[in-house]
Amino acid sequence: MANFVYMKKLTIKDIAKEFNVSISTVSKALNDSYEISQATKDKIQKYAKENNYKPNFNALSLKNRSTKTIGVIMPTMLNYFFAQVFKGIEDAANKNGYKVITCISNQSHNKEAEIIEMLSNGSIDGFILSMAKETELKNDFKHFNETIENGTPIVMFDRVAHSIDCDKVIADDYNGALNTVEFLHKKGHKKIAFISTMSDLQIGKQRFLGYKKGLENVGLPFNDDLVVNILEKDYKKYEKK
Amino acid sequence: MANFVYMKKLTIKDIAKEFNVSISTVSKALNDSYEISQATKDKIQKYAKENNYKPNFNALSLKNRSTKTIGVIMPTMLNYFFAQVFKGIEDAANKNGYKVITCISNQSHNKEAEIIEMLSNGSIDGFILSMAKETELKNDFKHFNETIENGTPIVMFDRVAHSIDCDKVIADDYNGALNTVEFLHKKGHKKIAFISTMSDLQIGKQRFLGYKKGLENVGLPFNDDLVVNILEKDYKKYEKK
DNA sequence: CTGAAAGCGCTAACAG
DNA sequence: CTGTTAGCGCTTTCAG
């Protein structure tokens, strides 16, 4: 194991001592305040840069009552869709000066609630999340409501709880499936199957309905043998490790 | 858009006011100090629980000089290996009371340096990271050294910089490939190919050497036609979006 | 058993 | 142009 000595990071106070000025002068100088002379600003900024000064994140968050970080809760990451969404969130967040704290619910309602609990202490400014499978199946959204009531905003995506009053970003699962069927039919296909790993979730149901409607629209018969639903237990087996 | 009013969270001060005691009494009561009478502790703890009090994360971090959060930098998440590692880290971190701030370098040296810069302000207690491809190719590890010198520990995994003095967790790429060849040969296979998307990285080179040594060990001829290296530019094409 | 005060690092009135 | 002070939420001596 490599060794680590606790190394105190440079603070505004240290800089103040260095130049025999007050800490507020340093603070203002670093923030380029008009109140400070150019000479003072120059030397202080130079010193700060050279010595790798960085304003302490926790002090700022405490003062500003804002952490500039977003809590992201994913049902899983072992799935291309969610990994892509994550990449998108992380990227957009960074571009806007936000960090991202990410947790995986692993489809568990309990874990999801725990995560929310853990982060609802001023660690983050708000949540972006997609519900755990179990949460949707149980229809238990208490933790979401409490969080929102306690002043932490939530944005849901993909697997959303429509009954919760918050912003949501969703795909048009119904028309997506419907259009796909029509597209395949136009390409000349006659036997179009429906395979799903989430027929128990709302998004799965919507896709199935869209699939059926699509068949109907193009005049193809619905055939039960062409519908494959991977069951919950098999799915779980797959999800684990 | 849903609306959000800024809602002040319950603080120790509010509780103190509620019971006409000092904030230090509340603090001690909540921490179950022996200095406080059972009666006082009971009523304060009850009130805190009922009103969903949570100690402010930033105040604690500031006071303790420790954030209980780890910065994780991944080259990509669109890759089963890294997604799995991430899951493992996140899980272990949570179990030990740590949060995880995750950023994606997207194989870019610049982005990697930026991320480190952004998080080296007291946001995290240390890093767990796997180098960006570009970083390894450039052999430019300044940012790692600076970070460690400034007192933020780094643990590297998989794609590590051996010259950096820090803890590392790596796979035995050389023997992994070697054993695989021997295993396949034992199974009766004669034409064993080597396909790699990272022949330019150390781990890729080690695997290749192991592959060759394995062939030698079992007495199979090395055949250049059985070696496929997906080139950097093709790889990049694949990595993007 | 309870409270006052200092301090973590920083900002922002307000004085001078 | 620079400094003093209070305060963000919390813990921790030190007094009482």
XYZ file of C-alpha atoms (C1' of nucleotides) in Angstrom:
514
model
C 0.000 0.000 0.000
C 1.210 3.466 -0.822
C 1.392 5.840 2.096
C -0.541 9.036 2.528
C 0.155 11.854 4.860
C -2.731 14.154 5.494
C -1.877 17.240 3.551
C -3.707 20.424 4.360
C -4.833 22.212 1.273
C -4.104 25.871 0.784
C -6.850 28.102 2.132
C -7.682 31.725 1.807
C -6.403 32.144 5.326
C -2.951 30.877 4.387
C -2.798 33.316 1.530
C -3.886 36.146 3.786
C -1.081 35.333 6.178
C 1.403 35.164 3.318
C 0.673 38.744 2.289
C -0.327 40.170 5.642
C -3.772 41.128 4.472
C -7.203 40.132 5.725
C -8.990 37.074 4.450
C -11.744 39.177 2.953
C -9.195 41.000 0.872
C -7.973 37.695 -0.428
C -11.478 36.481 -1.106
C -12.298 39.609 -3.034
C -9.018 39.572 -4.883
C -9.584 36.006 -5.983
C -13.060 36.893 -7.134
C -11.691 39.833 -9.053
C -13.676 42.363 -7.091
C -13.592 45.976 -8.223
C -12.959 46.918 -4.619
C -9.409 45.626 -4.735
C -6.416 47.345 -6.309
C -5.001 45.780 -9.420
C -1.609 45.333 -7.810
C -3.043 43.386 -4.902
C -5.245 41.318 -7.147
C -2.324 40.473 -9.382
C -0.005 39.246 -6.708
C -2.691 37.316 -4.873
C -4.044 35.662 -7.988
C -0.582 34.775 -9.120
C 0.284 33.254 -5.798
C -2.978 31.342 -5.714
C -2.450 29.903 -9.149
C 1.140 28.967 -8.478
C 0.228 27.208 -5.304
C -2.736 25.462 -6.737
C -5.330 27.138 -4.589
C -8.872 25.864 -5.014
C -11.844 27.229 -3.117
C -13.125 24.541 -0.787
C -16.160 22.861 -2.224
C -17.905 22.196 1.069
C -17.437 25.698 2.352
C -18.970 27.049 -0.849
C -21.851 24.614 -0.791
C -22.582 25.467 2.792
C -22.524 29.165 2.104
C -24.477 29.027 -1.144
C -26.905 26.340 -0.095
C -26.258 24.697 -3.406
C -23.925 21.868 -4.214
C -23.899 21.957 -7.982
C -24.222 18.228 -7.951
C -26.984 15.945 -9.148
C -27.912 12.580 -7.700
C -28.483 9.996 -10.388
C -30.158 6.688 -9.580
C -29.999 3.954 -12.185
C -31.792 0.596 -11.988
C -28.688 -0.993 -13.481
C -25.674 -0.042 -15.500
C -25.173 -3.422 -17.136
C -27.403 -2.476 -19.996
C -26.555 -0.424 -23.006
C -29.551 1.847 -22.766
C -28.880 2.929 -19.212
C -25.153 3.209 -19.784
C -25.835 5.544 -22.677
C -28.296 7.617 -20.725
C -25.753 7.874 -17.962
C -23.126 9.073 -20.361
C -25.515 11.711 -21.649
C -26.416 12.939 -18.186
C -22.835 13.043 -17.018
C -21.778 14.925 -20.089
C -24.528 17.524 -19.950
C -24.015 17.956 -16.239
C -20.282 18.564 -16.605
C -20.804 21.042 -19.399
C -23.015 23.009 -17.071
C -20.691 22.903 -14.122
C -22.444 20.102 -12.330
C -21.059 16.925 -10.860
C -22.958 13.690 -10.721
C -23.258 11.284 -7.808
C -24.408 7.987 -9.184
C -25.976 5.075 -7.398
C -27.379 1.810 -8.647
C -30.654 0.587 -7.188
C -30.127 -2.787 -8.797
C -33.905 -2.935 -9.315
C -34.474 -3.026 -5.567
C -37.080 -0.817 -3.948
C -35.256 -0.875 -0.651
C -31.917 0.079 -2.092
C -33.591 2.875 -4.010
C -35.168 4.262 -0.855
C -31.867 3.968 0.992
C -30.025 5.840 -1.706
C -32.548 8.640 -1.659
C -32.329 8.781 2.095
C -28.538 8.864 2.003
C -28.372 11.698 -0.490
C -31.164 13.826 0.956
C -28.939 15.611 3.388
C -27.656 18.410 1.253
C -25.275 16.245 -0.751
C -27.097 17.052 -3.931
C -29.400 19.669 -5.395
C -31.783 17.199 -6.996
C -32.346 13.748 -8.441
C -32.497 12.284 -11.902
C -33.728 8.724 -11.739
C -35.375 5.800 -13.402
C -37.422 3.663 -11.046
C -36.325 0.255 -9.890
C -38.393 -2.516 -11.375
C -39.529 -3.558 -7.925
C -40.718 -0.055 -7.156
C -42.987 -0.066 -10.148
C -44.301 -3.539 -9.397
C -44.992 -2.657 -5.773
C -46.480 0.653 -6.751
C -44.861 2.139 -3.692
C -43.816 5.712 -4.293
C -43.755 7.068 -0.742
C -40.049 7.818 -0.870
C -40.445 9.918 -3.994
C -43.250 11.960 -2.536
C -41.438 12.564 0.723
C -38.340 13.699 -1.080
C -40.236 16.165 -3.182
C -42.144 17.433 -0.168
C -38.879 17.932 1.658
C -37.751 20.218 -1.115
C -35.499 18.019 -3.223
C -36.628 18.032 -6.842
C -36.813 14.805 -8.852
C -36.748 14.297 -12.588
C -37.748 10.831 -13.761
C -36.886 9.181 -17.035
C -37.899 6.068 -18.908
C -39.511 4.164 -16.063
C -41.563 6.902 -14.505
C -44.343 7.056 -11.932
C -47.049 8.992 -13.686
C -48.866 9.710 -10.439
C -45.925 11.678 -9.034
C -45.943 15.386 -9.687
C -42.499 15.974 -11.134
C -40.798 16.491 -14.456
C -40.408 13.381 -16.563
C -38.704 12.426 -19.751
C -40.115 9.439 -21.501
C -40.007 7.642 -24.810
C -43.140 7.078 -26.812
C -43.116 3.340 -26.288
C -46.525 2.781 -27.751
C -45.930 4.543 -31.036
C -42.366 3.311 -31.147
C -43.531 -0.277 -31.285
C -46.407 0.595 -33.561
C -44.165 2.361 -36.055
C -41.666 -0.442 -35.959
C -44.314 -2.953 -36.940
C -45.520 -0.730 -39.759
C -41.954 -0.224 -40.929
C -41.212 -3.932 -40.987
C -44.460 -4.608 -42.768
C -43.612 -2.045 -45.403
C -40.298 -3.842 -45.871
C -42.325 -6.915 -46.764
C -42.138 -8.839 -43.500
C -45.144 -10.925 -42.503
C -44.170 -12.696 -39.327
C -43.208 -10.064 -36.776
C -42.369 -11.255 -33.280
C -42.490 -9.373 -30.003
C -39.789 -10.136 -27.462
C -39.679 -8.383 -24.132
C -37.822 -8.599 -20.862
C -40.201 -6.212 -19.151
C -43.727 -7.146 -20.032
C -44.638 -6.450 -16.430
C -43.569 -2.813 -16.566
C -45.607 0.046 -17.962
C -43.153 0.661 -20.765
C -43.350 -3.024 -21.691
C -47.109 -2.951 -21.723
C -47.170 0.151 -23.880
C -44.829 -1.453 -26.368
C -46.969 -4.541 -26.481
C -50.108 -2.525 -27.079
C -48.331 -0.596 -29.806
C -47.201 -3.854 -31.348
C -50.738 -5.199 -31.423
C -52.138 -1.967 -32.793
C -49.429 -1.964 -35.433
C -50.367 -5.459 -36.559
C -53.982 -4.411 -36.685
C -53.175 -1.302 -38.728
C -51.325 -3.223 -41.396
C -53.765 -6.115 -41.352
C -51.503 -8.812 -39.984
C -52.936 -11.428 -37.641
C -51.872 -11.430 -34.010
C -50.191 -14.709 -33.144
C -49.517 -15.609 -29.549
C -46.625 -17.845 -30.544
C -44.768 -14.793 -31.777
C -44.796 -13.178 -28.358
C -41.917 -14.036 -26.062
C -41.808 -12.675 -22.557
C -38.694 -13.376 -20.575
C -39.958 -13.960 -17.092
C -39.083 -11.993 -14.023
C -37.094 -14.777 -12.392
C -35.084 -15.431 -15.538
C -34.536 -11.758 -15.891
C -33.275 -11.530 -12.351
C -30.932 -14.401 -12.936
C -29.622 -12.465 -15.877
C -29.334 -9.198 -13.995
C -27.369 -10.616 -11.114
C -23.634 -10.438 -11.615
C -42.304 21.934 -15.690
C -43.143 21.150 -12.127
C -42.641 23.978 -9.680
C -40.234 24.044 -6.799
C -40.229 26.352 -3.889
C -36.987 26.559 -2.025
C -37.653 24.645 1.112
C -35.332 25.138 4.016
C -34.385 21.898 5.609
C -34.669 21.406 9.313
C -31.486 22.324 11.149
C -30.211 21.834 14.627
C -30.957 25.473 15.239
C -34.644 25.008 14.464
C -34.837 22.140 16.881
C -33.078 24.177 19.537
C -35.618 26.934 19.120
C -38.464 24.424 19.286
C -37.394 23.223 22.731
C -35.775 26.402 24.018
C -32.419 24.773 24.464
C -29.033 25.598 22.997
C -27.831 24.183 19.739
C -25.039 22.355 21.455
C -27.553 20.535 23.606
C -29.384 19.460 20.496
C -26.200 18.370 18.816
C -25.217 16.287 21.784
C -28.698 14.874 22.203
C -28.766 13.775 18.595
C -25.393 12.156 19.008
C -26.595 10.378 22.113
C -24.024 12.030 24.342
C -23.757 10.869 27.917
C -23.767 14.511 28.930
C -27.460 14.866 28.168
C -30.369 13.622 30.269
C -32.364 10.756 28.903
C -35.550 12.790 28.929
C -34.042 15.522 26.808
C -32.460 13.058 24.430
C -35.743 11.230 24.013
C -37.833 14.217 23.108
C -35.222 15.722 20.819
C -34.509 12.491 19.006
C -38.205 11.826 18.624
C -38.822 15.266 17.213
C -35.872 14.966 14.864
C -37.033 11.645 13.516
C -40.610 12.786 13.087
C -39.532 15.852 11.222
C -37.028 14.085 9.086
C -33.992 15.854 10.370
C -30.732 15.021 8.622
C -27.374 16.505 9.552
C -26.176 18.691 6.739
C -23.624 16.920 4.641
C -21.564 19.971 3.771
C -21.371 21.211 7.300
C -20.120 17.810 8.408
C -17.622 17.523 5.608
C -16.291 20.963 6.356
C -15.952 20.202 10.043
C -14.507 16.728 9.599
C -12.319 17.472 6.615
C -13.645 14.333 5.074
C -16.428 13.913 2.574
C -16.960 10.174 2.646
C -17.126 10.259 -1.100
C -14.885 8.766 -3.742
C -14.218 10.186 -7.190
C -14.375 7.506 -9.854
C -13.067 8.182 -13.346
C -13.953 5.698 -16.064
C -12.607 5.746 -19.622
C -16.077 4.737 -20.797
C -19.187 3.100 -19.462
C -20.335 1.636 -22.765
C -18.435 -1.517 -22.146
C -19.398 -4.447 -20.027
C -16.121 -4.659 -18.194
C -16.149 -1.077 -16.979
C -19.842 -1.151 -16.211
C -19.252 -4.177 -14.017
C -16.297 -2.633 -12.275
C -18.374 0.439 -11.652
C -21.124 -1.632 -10.127
C -18.610 -3.289 -7.857
C -17.088 -0.022 -6.729
C -20.407 1.617 -6.141
C -21.629 -1.338 -4.162
C -18.568 -1.646 -1.958
C -18.497 2.104 -1.423
C -22.123 2.224 -0.315
C -21.690 -0.687 2.032
C -18.915 1.262 3.722
C -20.813 4.505 3.948
C -19.207 6.123 0.947
C -20.795 7.864 -1.986
C -19.342 7.804 -5.438
C -18.966 10.736 -7.833
C -18.483 9.302 -11.279
C -17.086 10.953 -14.352
C -16.321 9.620 -17.803
C -13.070 10.651 -19.424
C -14.247 9.235 -22.719
C -10.639 8.209 -23.382
C -9.576 11.851 -23.513
C -6.507 13.046 -21.670
C -7.862 16.551 -21.446
C -11.192 15.539 -20.067
C -9.442 13.355 -17.538
C -7.290 16.222 -16.349
C -10.314 18.505 -16.175
C -12.230 16.010 -14.087
C -9.377 15.648 -11.661
C -9.071 19.398 -11.454
C -12.789 19.801 -10.863
C -12.900 17.273 -8.056
C -9.687 18.283 -6.327
C -11.313 20.938 -4.229
C -12.490 18.946 -1.309
C -15.378 17.319 -3.155
C -13.906 13.897 -2.628
C -11.500 12.080 -0.359
C -9.694 10.237 -3.139
C -9.836 8.813 -6.650
C -10.337 5.397 -8.142
C -9.587 5.501 -11.842
C -8.588 3.712 -14.976
C -6.540 5.837 -17.351
C -7.920 7.225 -20.563
C -6.456 5.551 -23.600
C -5.039 8.855 -24.744
C -3.281 9.355 -21.441
C -1.454 6.077 -21.796
C -0.536 6.752 -25.401
C 0.757 10.219 -24.581
C 2.531 8.958 -21.521
C 1.570 12.174 -19.804
C 0.918 11.624 -16.123
C 1.526 15.109 -14.741
C -2.028 15.449 -13.507
C -1.760 12.240 -11.506
C 1.460 13.260 -9.847
C 0.201 16.703 -8.977
C -2.940 15.298 -7.442
C -1.038 12.890 -5.284
C 1.421 15.595 -4.264
C -1.468 17.817 -3.280
C -2.642 15.163 -0.905
C -5.428 13.431 -2.795
C -4.821 9.691 -2.979
C -5.344 7.769 -6.208
C -5.989 4.090 -6.747
C -5.640 2.897 -10.323
C -7.152 -0.196 -11.859
C -6.831 -2.095 -15.114
C -5.111 0.553 -17.182
C -2.523 1.752 -14.739
C 0.584 3.913 -14.950
C 3.271 1.775 -13.404
C 5.583 4.728 -12.924
C 3.164 6.447 -10.565
C 3.586 5.694 -6.887
C 0.093 4.706 -5.842
C -1.975 1.619 -5.131
C -3.078 -0.321 -8.194
C -5.314 -3.207 -8.915
C -4.558 -5.052 -12.092
C -5.327 -8.273 -13.892
C -2.601 -10.670 -14.879
C -3.029 -10.048 -18.582
C 0.052 -11.935 -19.601
C -0.742 -15.164 -17.798
C -4.428 -14.765 -18.549
C -3.759 -14.955 -22.257
C -1.120 -17.618 -21.812
C -3.421 -19.856 -19.792
C -6.246 -19.338 -22.247
C -4.098 -20.578 -25.089
C -3.008 -23.596 -23.088
C -6.590 -24.306 -22.127
C -7.809 -24.158 -25.703
C -4.955 -26.331 -26.836
C -5.834 -28.910 -24.205
C -9.359 -28.897 -25.565
C -7.884 -29.929 -28.869
C -7.885 -26.610 -30.728
C -5.102 -25.976 -33.180
C -5.856 -22.633 -34.752
C -6.113 -20.071 -31.981
C -6.627 -16.463 -33.028
C -5.803 -13.265 -31.132
C -8.238 -10.379 -31.507
C -7.664 -7.108 -29.711
C -9.067 -3.612 -29.630
C -6.206 -2.331 -27.570
C -2.975 -3.626 -28.973
C -1.512 -0.183 -28.372
C -2.103 -0.288 -24.628
C 0.078 -2.035 -22.087
C -2.630 -4.490 -21.168
C -3.033 -5.344 -24.859
C 0.683 -5.869 -25.282
C 0.856 -8.111 -22.241
C -1.980 -10.213 -23.547
C -0.302 -10.525 -26.895
C 2.964 -11.595 -25.320
C 1.108 -14.116 -23.209
C -0.644 -15.389 -26.305
C 2.651 -15.910 -28.113
C 4.277 -17.540 -25.119
C 1.255 -19.816 -24.783
C 1.572 -20.937 -28.390
C 5.236 -21.571 -27.834
C 4.566 -23.566 -24.663
C 2.141 -25.910 -26.365
C 4.170 -26.080 -29.532
C 1.766 -24.357 -31.888
C 3.161 -22.174 -34.654
C 2.597 -18.425 -34.475
C 0.631 -17.263 -37.482
C 0.310 -13.552 -38.234
C -2.942 -14.102 -40.080
C -4.545 -15.174 -36.847
C -3.833 -11.825 -35.202
C -6.459 -9.141 -35.641
C -5.902 -5.703 -34.232
C -8.774 -3.299 -34.470
C -7.128 0.014 -35.143
C -7.294 3.116 -33.020
C -9.368 5.082 -35.517
C -11.877 2.278 -35.953
C -12.004 1.862 -32.229
C -12.722 5.530 -31.795
C -15.488 5.378 -34.323
C -16.948 2.574 -32.276
C -16.528 4.377 -28.975
C -18.214 7.559 -30.030
C -21.944 7.678 -29.369
C -26.935 18.229 32.927
C -26.855 22.536 29.817
C -24.848 26.575 27.407
C -21.368 29.849 25.347
C -17.894 30.247 22.133
C -14.639 29.003 18.716
C -13.733 27.114 14.413
C -14.088 24.281 9.699
C -13.425 27.781 4.683
C -15.743 31.051 2.479
C -18.696 35.332 1.208
C -20.819 39.711 1.900
C -22.527 43.654 4.187
C -20.755 47.341 6.540
C -17.119 50.366 8.368
C -13.204 52.858 7.968
C -8.835 50.323 -1.276
C -8.766 47.217 2.954
C -10.522 45.187 7.297
C -14.142 43.606 10.758
C -17.909 40.926 11.484
C -21.483 37.749 11.055
C -23.179 33.677 9.331
C -23.841 29.025 6.418
C -24.723 24.010 9.951
C -22.323 21.429 12.817
C -19.034 19.640 16.658
C -16.327 20.287 20.605
C -13.848 22.163 24.296
C -14.608 24.638 28.329
C -17.497 26.873 31.866
C -21.180 26.929 34.761
